[in-house]
Tab-separated table of C-alpha atoms and ligand atoms in Angstrom:
chain	number	residue	atom	x	y	z
A	1	MET	CA	54.797	6.583	-7.299
A	2	LYS	CA	57.105	3.597	-7.766
A	3	ILE	CA	60.022	3.155	-5.347
A	4	THR	CA	62.510	2.920	-8.213
A	5	GLU	CA	61.394	6.429	-9.292
A	6	ILE	CA	61.340	7.840	-5.741
A	7	ILE	CA	64.893	6.768	-4.924
A	8	ALA	CA	66.479	7.588	-8.289
A	9	GLY	CA	69.352	10.095	-8.014
A	10	LYS	CA	68.919	11.089	-4.370
A	11	THR	CA	69.622	10.010	-0.813
A	12	THR	CA	66.455	8.745	0.843
A	13	LEU	CA	65.126	7.914	4.286
A	14	SER	CA	62.071	5.688	4.704
A	15	PHE	CA	60.213	4.268	7.691
A	16	GLU	CA	58.387	1.002	8.357
A	17	VAL	CA	55.198	0.685	10.387
A	18	PHE	CA	53.018	-2.278	11.279
A	19	PRO	CA	49.219	-2.617	11.292
A	20	PRO	CA	47.176	-3.687	14.333
A	21	LYS	CA	46.543	-7.415	14.645
A	22	GLN	CA	43.235	-7.097	16.497
A	23	THR	CA	40.590	-4.509	15.924
A	24	SER	CA	40.515	-3.712	19.689
A	25	ASN	CA	43.798	-1.763	19.630
A	26	TYR	CA	43.270	-0.451	16.097
A	27	GLU	CA	43.119	3.206	17.070
A	28	ASN	CA	46.335	3.295	19.114
A	29	VAL	CA	48.372	1.441	16.519
A	30	TYR	CA	46.775	3.414	13.675
A	31	ASN	CA	47.549	6.756	15.348
A	32	ALA	CA	51.137	5.716	16.010
A	33	ALA	CA	51.604	4.714	12.353
A	34	MET	CA	50.122	8.025	11.211
A	35	GLY	CA	52.416	9.841	13.676
A	36	VAL	CA	55.344	8.373	11.739
A	37	ALA	CA	53.731	9.248	8.374
A	38	LYS	CA	53.334	12.894	9.491
A	39	LEU	CA	57.116	13.172	9.359
A	40	LYS	CA	56.826	12.712	5.588
A	41	PRO	CA	59.785	10.437	4.877
A	42	HIS	CA	60.574	9.676	1.203
A	43	TYR	CA	58.334	6.596	1.444
A	44	MET	CA	56.891	4.224	4.045
A	45	SER	CA	56.385	0.495	4.237
A	46	VAL	CA	53.540	-1.313	6.000
A	47	THR	CA	54.053	-4.894	7.184
A	48	TYR	CA	51.661	-7.800	6.672
A	49	GLY	CA	50.703	-10.618	9.040
A	50	ALA	CA	51.848	-13.890	7.435
A	51	GLY	CA	48.820	-15.951	6.468
A	52	GLY	CA	46.800	-12.802	5.823
A	53	SER	CA	45.961	-11.994	9.458
A	54	THR	CA	46.345	-8.227	8.887
A	55	ARG	CA	45.289	-8.108	5.216
A	56	ALA	CA	42.553	-5.479	5.587
A	57	ASN	CA	44.468	-3.380	8.133
A	58	THR	CA	47.668	-3.357	6.076
A	59	LEU	CA	45.736	-2.119	3.086
A	60	GLN	CA	43.781	0.510	5.039
A	61	ILE	CA	46.875	1.956	6.722
A	62	ALA	CA	48.824	1.945	3.454
A	63	LYS	CA	45.988	3.717	1.649
A	64	ASP	CA	45.542	6.315	4.418
A	65	ILE	CA	49.262	7.127	4.502
A	66	GLN	CA	49.169	7.772	0.760
A	67	ASP	CA	45.920	9.706	0.755
A	68	LYS	CA	46.429	11.810	3.902
A	69	TYR	CA	50.177	12.439	3.791
A	70	ASP	CA	50.882	12.207	0.082
A	71	THR	CA	53.634	9.700	0.858
A	72	SER	CA	54.119	6.630	-1.326
A	73	VAL	CA	53.849	3.279	0.367
A	74	VAL	CA	55.279	-0.208	-0.024
A	75	ALA	CA	52.637	-2.701	1.106
A	76	HIS	CA	54.129	-6.006	2.278
A	77	LEU	CA	52.501	-9.212	1.054
A	78	THR	CA	53.321	-12.777	2.109
A	79	CYS	CA	52.541	-16.038	0.323
A	80	VAL	CA	52.821	-18.646	3.088
A	81	GLY	CA	49.523	-20.520	3.435
A	82	THR	CA	48.034	-18.665	0.459
A	83	THR	CA	46.496	-19.768	-2.821
A	84	VAL	CA	46.980	-18.152	-6.219
A	85	GLU	CA	43.342	-17.030	-6.176
A	86	GLU	CA	43.662	-15.320	-2.770
A	87	THR	CA	46.852	-13.632	-3.926
A	88	CYS	CA	45.230	-12.330	-7.116
A	89	ASN	CA	42.348	-10.936	-5.058
A	90	ALA	CA	44.827	-9.203	-2.746
A	91	LEU	CA	46.651	-7.722	-5.767
A	92	ASP	CA	43.401	-6.410	-7.222
A	93	ALA	CA	42.503	-4.795	-3.876
A	94	MET	CA	45.932	-3.147	-3.703
A	95	LYS	CA	45.589	-1.788	-7.208
A	96	GLU	CA	42.150	-0.425	-6.391
A	97	ALA	CA	43.601	1.299	-3.294
A	98	GLY	CA	46.245	3.022	-5.435
A	99	ILE	CA	49.211	1.041	-4.074
A	100	ARG	CA	52.111	0.882	-6.581
A	101	ASN	CA	54.756	-0.957	-4.523
A	102	ILE	CA	54.803	-4.416	-2.964
A	103	LEU	CA	57.413	-6.105	-0.787
A	104	ALA	CA	56.913	-9.722	-1.879
A	105	LEU	CA	57.688	-12.128	0.948
A	106	ARG	CA	57.384	-15.789	1.751
A	107	GLY	CA	56.557	-15.158	5.424
A	108	ASP	CA	56.798	-17.760	8.173
A	109	LYS	CA	54.211	-20.250	9.344
A	110	PRO	CA	52.199	-18.403	12.042
A	111	LYS	CA	52.437	-19.961	15.542
A	112	ASP	CA	48.769	-20.936	15.706
A	113	PHE	CA	48.607	-22.112	12.071
A	114	GLU	CA	47.432	-25.684	11.583
A	115	GLY	CA	47.864	-27.827	8.490
A	116	GLU	CA	50.134	-27.509	5.472
A	117	PRO	CA	51.766	-24.047	5.535
A	118	PHE	CA	52.665	-24.021	1.852
A	119	LYS	CA	49.755	-24.158	-0.582
A	120	ASP	CA	50.448	-22.709	-4.036
A	121	PHE	CA	53.702	-20.976	-3.091
A	122	HIS	CA	56.926	-22.172	-1.446
A	123	TYR	CA	59.226	-19.198	-1.940
A	124	ALA	CA	58.976	-15.455	-2.395
A	125	SER	CA	60.340	-15.800	-5.955
A	126	GLU	CA	57.133	-17.659	-6.888
A	127	LEU	CA	55.077	-14.803	-5.446
A	128	VAL	CA	57.092	-12.321	-7.528
A	129	GLU	CA	56.362	-14.438	-10.639
A	130	GLN	CA	52.665	-14.506	-9.798
A	131	ILE	CA	52.511	-10.735	-9.285
A	132	ARG	CA	54.123	-10.196	-12.693
A	133	LYS	CA	51.801	-12.757	-14.304
A	134	HIS	CA	48.668	-11.197	-12.823
A	135	SER	CA	49.532	-7.493	-12.858
A	136	GLY	CA	52.293	-7.072	-15.460
A	137	ASP	CA	54.491	-4.076	-14.663
A	138	TYR	CA	51.846	-2.208	-12.667
A	139	PHE	CA	53.630	-2.851	-9.335
A	140	CYS	CA	57.201	-2.108	-8.438
A	141	ILE	CA	58.229	-5.254	-6.562
A	142	GLY	CA	60.768	-5.445	-3.753
A	143	GLY	CA	62.065	-8.405	-1.774
A	144	ALA	CA	63.828	-9.192	1.491
A	145	CYS	CA	67.480	-10.145	1.851
A	146	TYR	CA	69.655	-11.259	4.729
A	147	PRO	CA	73.232	-9.955	5.086
A	148	GLU	CA	73.901	-12.654	7.703
A	149	GLY	CA	72.082	-15.369	5.731
A	150	HIS	CA	68.462	-16.476	6.095
A	151	PRO	CA	68.049	-18.953	8.984
A	152	ASP	CA	66.627	-21.690	6.671
A	153	ALA	CA	69.423	-21.410	4.084
A	154	VAL	CA	71.936	-24.250	3.708
A	155	ASN	CA	74.703	-21.622	3.594
A	156	LYS	CA	75.150	-17.955	2.651
A	157	SER	CA	76.218	-18.737	-0.896
A	158	ALA	CA	73.087	-20.828	-1.572
A	159	ASP	CA	71.001	-18.076	0.014
A	160	ILE	CA	72.418	-15.555	-2.478
A	161	ASP	CA	71.757	-17.977	-5.373
A	162	ASN	CA	68.144	-18.114	-4.195
A	163	LEU	CA	68.077	-14.322	-3.906
A	164	LYS	CA	69.158	-14.121	-7.553
A	165	ARG	CA	66.079	-16.210	-8.498
A	166	LYS	CA	63.918	-13.547	-6.849
A	167	ILE	CA	65.625	-10.819	-8.898
A	168	ASP	CA	65.328	-12.846	-12.106
A	169	ALA	CA	61.602	-13.275	-11.406
A	170	GLY	CA	61.128	-9.486	-11.448
A	171	CYS	CA	62.152	-8.090	-8.068
A	172	GLU	CA	63.425	-4.522	-8.537
A	173	PHE	CA	64.870	-3.605	-5.135
A	174	LEU	CA	65.838	-5.319	-1.894
A	175	THR	CA	65.465	-4.322	1.731
A	176	THR	CA	67.731	-6.033	4.248
A	177	GLN	CA	67.040	-7.696	7.527
A	178	MET	CA	68.362	-5.573	10.404
A	179	PHE	CA	72.073	-5.713	11.220
A	180	PHE	CA	74.142	-3.892	13.823
A	181	ASP	CA	77.610	-4.081	12.330
A	182	ASN	CA	77.939	-2.254	8.994
A	183	ASN	CA	80.888	-4.409	7.886
A	184	ILE	CA	78.462	-7.326	7.581
A	185	PHE	CA	76.435	-5.275	5.089
A	186	TYR	CA	79.472	-4.124	3.093
A	187	ASN	CA	80.658	-7.761	2.757
A	188	PHE	CA	77.189	-8.810	1.661
A	189	LEU	CA	77.153	-6.121	-1.045
A	190	TYR	CA	80.412	-7.476	-2.495
A	191	LYS	CA	79.081	-11.038	-2.475
A	192	ILE	CA	75.792	-10.269	-4.204
A	193	LYS	CA	77.462	-8.068	-6.853
A	194	ASP	CA	79.729	-11.033	-7.583
A	195	LYS	CA	76.639	-13.112	-8.309
A	196	GLY	CA	75.199	-10.510	-10.657
A	197	ILE	CA	72.673	-8.820	-8.335
A	198	ASN	CA	72.628	-5.161	-9.281
A	199	VAL	CA	69.290	-3.823	-7.997
A	200	PRO	CA	69.258	-1.193	-5.207
A	201	VAL	CA	69.839	-2.810	-1.795
A	202	ILE	CA	68.329	-0.739	0.991
A	203	PRO	CA	69.735	-1.414	4.448
A	204	GLY	CA	67.109	-1.873	7.172
A	205	ILE	CA	68.188	-0.213	10.414
A	206	MET	CA	66.489	-1.081	13.679
A	207	PRO	CA	66.901	1.463	16.484
A	208	ILE	CA	66.962	-0.583	19.688
A	209	THR	CA	65.338	1.698	22.234
A	210	ARG	CA	64.357	-0.857	24.905
A	211	ALA	CA	66.591	-3.500	26.443
A	212	GLY	CA	63.702	-5.952	25.946
A	213	GLN	CA	64.058	-5.699	22.144
A	214	VAL	CA	67.567	-7.131	22.143
A	215	ALA	CA	66.755	-10.852	22.334
A	216	ASN	CA	64.224	-10.631	19.508
A	217	ALA	CA	66.592	-8.578	17.369
A	218	ILE	CA	69.345	-11.179	17.800
A	219	LYS	CA	66.892	-13.940	16.864
A	220	MET	CA	65.767	-12.107	13.711
A	221	SER	CA	69.124	-10.855	12.474
A	222	GLY	CA	70.930	-14.069	13.418
A	223	THR	CA	73.821	-12.161	14.911
A	224	ASN	CA	75.544	-11.387	18.117
A	225	MET	CA	75.461	-7.688	18.863
A	226	PRO	CA	78.767	-5.808	18.515
A	227	GLU	CA	80.450	-5.284	21.886
A	228	ARG	CA	79.984	-1.514	21.583
A	229	PHE	CA	76.232	-2.077	21.416
A	230	ARG	CA	76.154	-4.623	24.245
A	231	ASN	CA	78.011	-2.177	26.497
A	232	LEU	CA	75.400	0.446	25.748
A	233	VAL	CA	72.521	-1.899	26.689
A	234	ASP	CA	74.347	-2.967	29.879
A	235	LYS	CA	74.792	0.643	30.917
A	236	PHE	CA	71.436	2.159	29.929
A	237	GLY	CA	69.054	-0.828	29.639
A	238	SER	CA	67.395	-0.188	33.002
A	239	ASN	CA	66.785	3.521	32.307
A	240	PRO	CA	64.123	3.763	29.537
A	241	GLU	CA	64.779	7.416	28.629
A	242	ALA	CA	68.541	6.943	28.481
A	243	MET	CA	68.152	3.686	26.518
A	244	GLN	CA	65.918	5.388	23.958
A	245	GLN	CA	68.367	8.247	23.520
A	246	ALA	CA	71.333	5.876	23.222
A	247	GLY	CA	69.445	3.600	20.756
A	248	VAL	CA	68.552	6.534	18.491
A	249	ILE	CA	72.154	7.769	18.562
A	250	TYR	CA	73.544	4.286	17.799
A	251	ALA	CA	71.180	3.892	14.824
A	252	THR	CA	72.044	7.417	13.614
A	253	ASP	CA	75.740	6.621	13.854
A	254	GLN	CA	75.219	3.439	11.823
A	255	ILE	CA	73.295	5.409	9.173
A	256	ILE	CA	75.931	8.158	8.936
A	257	ASP	CA	78.634	5.534	8.424
A	258	LEU	CA	76.560	3.871	5.681
A	259	ILE	CA	75.993	7.156	3.860
A	260	ALA	CA	79.648	8.158	4.257
A	261	ASN	CA	80.528	4.863	2.548
A	262	GLY	CA	78.317	5.524	-0.470
A	263	VAL	CA	74.999	3.945	0.581
A	264	GLU	CA	72.184	6.141	-0.720
A	265	HIS	CA	68.986	4.737	0.769
A	266	ILE	CA	68.136	3.969	4.375
A	267	HIS	CA	65.047	2.174	5.676
A	268	VAL	CA	64.349	2.494	9.405
A	269	TYR	CA	62.309	-0.056	11.323
A	270	SER	CA	60.565	2.683	13.258
A	271	MET	CA	58.181	0.214	14.957
A	272	ASN	CA	55.296	2.718	15.141
A	273	LYS	CA	57.326	5.043	17.367
A	274	PRO	CA	57.029	8.595	15.975
A	275	GLU	CA	59.442	9.972	18.594
A	276	VAL	CA	62.149	7.521	17.537
A	277	ALA	CA	61.588	8.183	13.822
A	278	LYS	CA	61.675	11.933	14.476
A	279	GLY	CA	64.849	11.624	16.569
A	280	ILE	CA	66.624	9.928	13.687
A	281	MET	CA	65.241	12.314	11.087
A	282	ASP	CA	66.316	15.350	13.138
A	283	ASN	CA	69.788	13.902	13.609
A	284	LEU	CA	70.112	13.573	9.824
A	285	SER	CA	68.499	16.875	8.860
A	286	GLN	CA	71.591	18.222	7.078
A	287	ILE	CA	72.602	14.822	5.701
A	288	ILE	CA	69.378	13.607	4.083
A	289	GLY	CA	67.260	16.419	2.641
B	301	LIG	P1	62.396	-16.389	0.467
B	301	LIG	O1	63.036	-15.377	-0.394
B	301	LIG	O2	61.437	-17.327	-0.166
B	301	LIG	O3	63.545	-17.227	1.197
B	301	LIG	C1	63.214	-18.091	2.280
B	301	LIG	C2	64.251	-19.200	2.360
B	301	LIG	O4	64.072	-20.074	1.244
B	301	LIG	C3	65.703	-18.715	2.311
B	301	LIG	O5	66.464	-19.538	3.152
B	301	LIG	C4	66.091	-18.939	0.842
B	301	LIG	O6	67.484	-19.166	0.694
B	301	LIG	C5	65.288	-20.190	0.520
B	301	LIG	N1	64.900	-20.283	-0.899
B	301	LIG	C6	64.374	-19.311	-1.666
B	301	LIG	N2	64.123	-19.773	-2.909
B	301	LIG	C7	64.494	-21.077	-2.916
B	301	LIG	C8	64.485	-22.110	-3.890
B	301	LIG	N3	64.020	-21.891	-5.130
B	301	LIG	N4	64.963	-23.350	-3.539
B	301	LIG	C9	65.419	-23.589	-2.286
B	301	LIG	N5	65.454	-22.647	-1.316
B	301	LIG	C10	65.000	-21.409	-1.627
B	301	LIG	N6	57.324	-11.380	7.471
B	301	LIG	C11	55.990	-11.183	7.533
B	301	LIG	O7	55.255	-12.111	7.879
B	301	LIG	N7	55.414	-9.972	7.218
B	301	LIG	C12	56.169	-8.920	6.813
B	301	LIG	O8	55.618	-7.847	6.531
B	301	LIG	C13	57.585	-9.087	6.730
B	301	LIG	N8	58.378	-8.086	6.304
B	301	LIG	C14	59.722	-8.308	6.154
B	301	LIG	C15	60.534	-7.273	5.664
B	301	LIG	C16	61.902	-7.455	5.526
B	301	LIG	C17	62.755	-6.347	4.959
B	301	LIG	C18	62.505	-8.693	5.920
B	301	LIG	C19	64.002	-8.881	5.808
B	301	LIG	C20	61.711	-9.718	6.410
B	301	LIG	C21	60.316	-9.551	6.523
B	301	LIG	N9	59.491	-10.570	6.995
B	301	LIG	C22	58.130	-10.373	7.073
B	301	LIG	C23	60.062	-11.856	7.419
B	301	LIG	C24	60.114	-12.885	6.268
B	301	LIG	O9	58.814	-13.205	5.851
B	301	LIG	C25	60.835	-14.121	6.796
B	301	LIG	O10	62.179	-13.816	7.044
B	301	LIG	C26	60.721	-15.398	5.959
B	301	LIG	O11	61.335	-16.447	6.711
B	301	LIG	C27	61.430	-15.376	4.619
B	301	LIG	O12	60.803	-14.579	3.713
B	301	LIG	P2	61.534	-14.250	2.293
B	301	LIG	O13	60.555	-13.477	1.518
B	301	LIG	O14	62.869	-13.699	2.531
B	301	LIG	O15	61.633	-15.751	1.712
């Protein structure tokens, strides 16, 4: 089912999982992803290794989640380092696997990648155009957005102008980069509405359940953590069980505030941790049906 149909007229909770990079740890990562799928959120998303490093695993996990748990999936797809022909082949394989939703991304040059990173595509908007050209309306296409601005953007306003190109190319919903202060998201919503972006914008919430995740989260979201969150990491960071509990509660609190302020769809970066996904789902059991 298409995401636009799944989310229409209701409050939804979805989870993201990632595929294994090497075949050696396939089983552990696979089982963890399926542990999240067992919770049967409204839909799931499966990430993709930029440059195609996880192509087969992304597709397999996405297909299995749909087939075994009857849960619709958004398969991520990146275009960095990719040709039009490779992309069309990937689209055909997705269609054959029964995937109806794609998160169309530029991706970043992988660390070990040599040569020219951009072949036929420079931006995600070009990937969206190519998906429409090759597959018509078969796929529901989503894109990424950045409430605190994408790190490569000249400024936030130019970033939103570029985001509008992605929408104009055929992108039907957006999922945000993680953020830890909801006011940043509310401000972003005002700014994009002003520029004529009216598609559903689904906030991506990352439960920080290990102190070690903090540095990476700051790098990705481009923000300093709110003081309230930093205090929590200072206090509980050295006690894994307490940190996990506090991280789940902080994320839940963020989600409740979003819903109380009229946000209808929540995407959780559950990082292949069924216990974290379940903790959040349980905390919201009377709030999201
Ligand atoms: P784009 O939309 O192309 O934007 C990239 C930059 O180019 C921005 O600064 C934008 O302002 C600028 N830009 C866009 N169009 C133009 C234009 N026409 N002219 C000039 N500048 C322009 N990465 C993965 O490898 N795999 C994943 O599965 C994955 N999933 C993600 C999921 C979400 C929800 C998010 C938020 C990110 C994800 N990423 C993933 C990371 C993402 O690939 C990187 O953040 C990447 O740097 C940008 O991808 P994009 O699709 O947002 O790029």
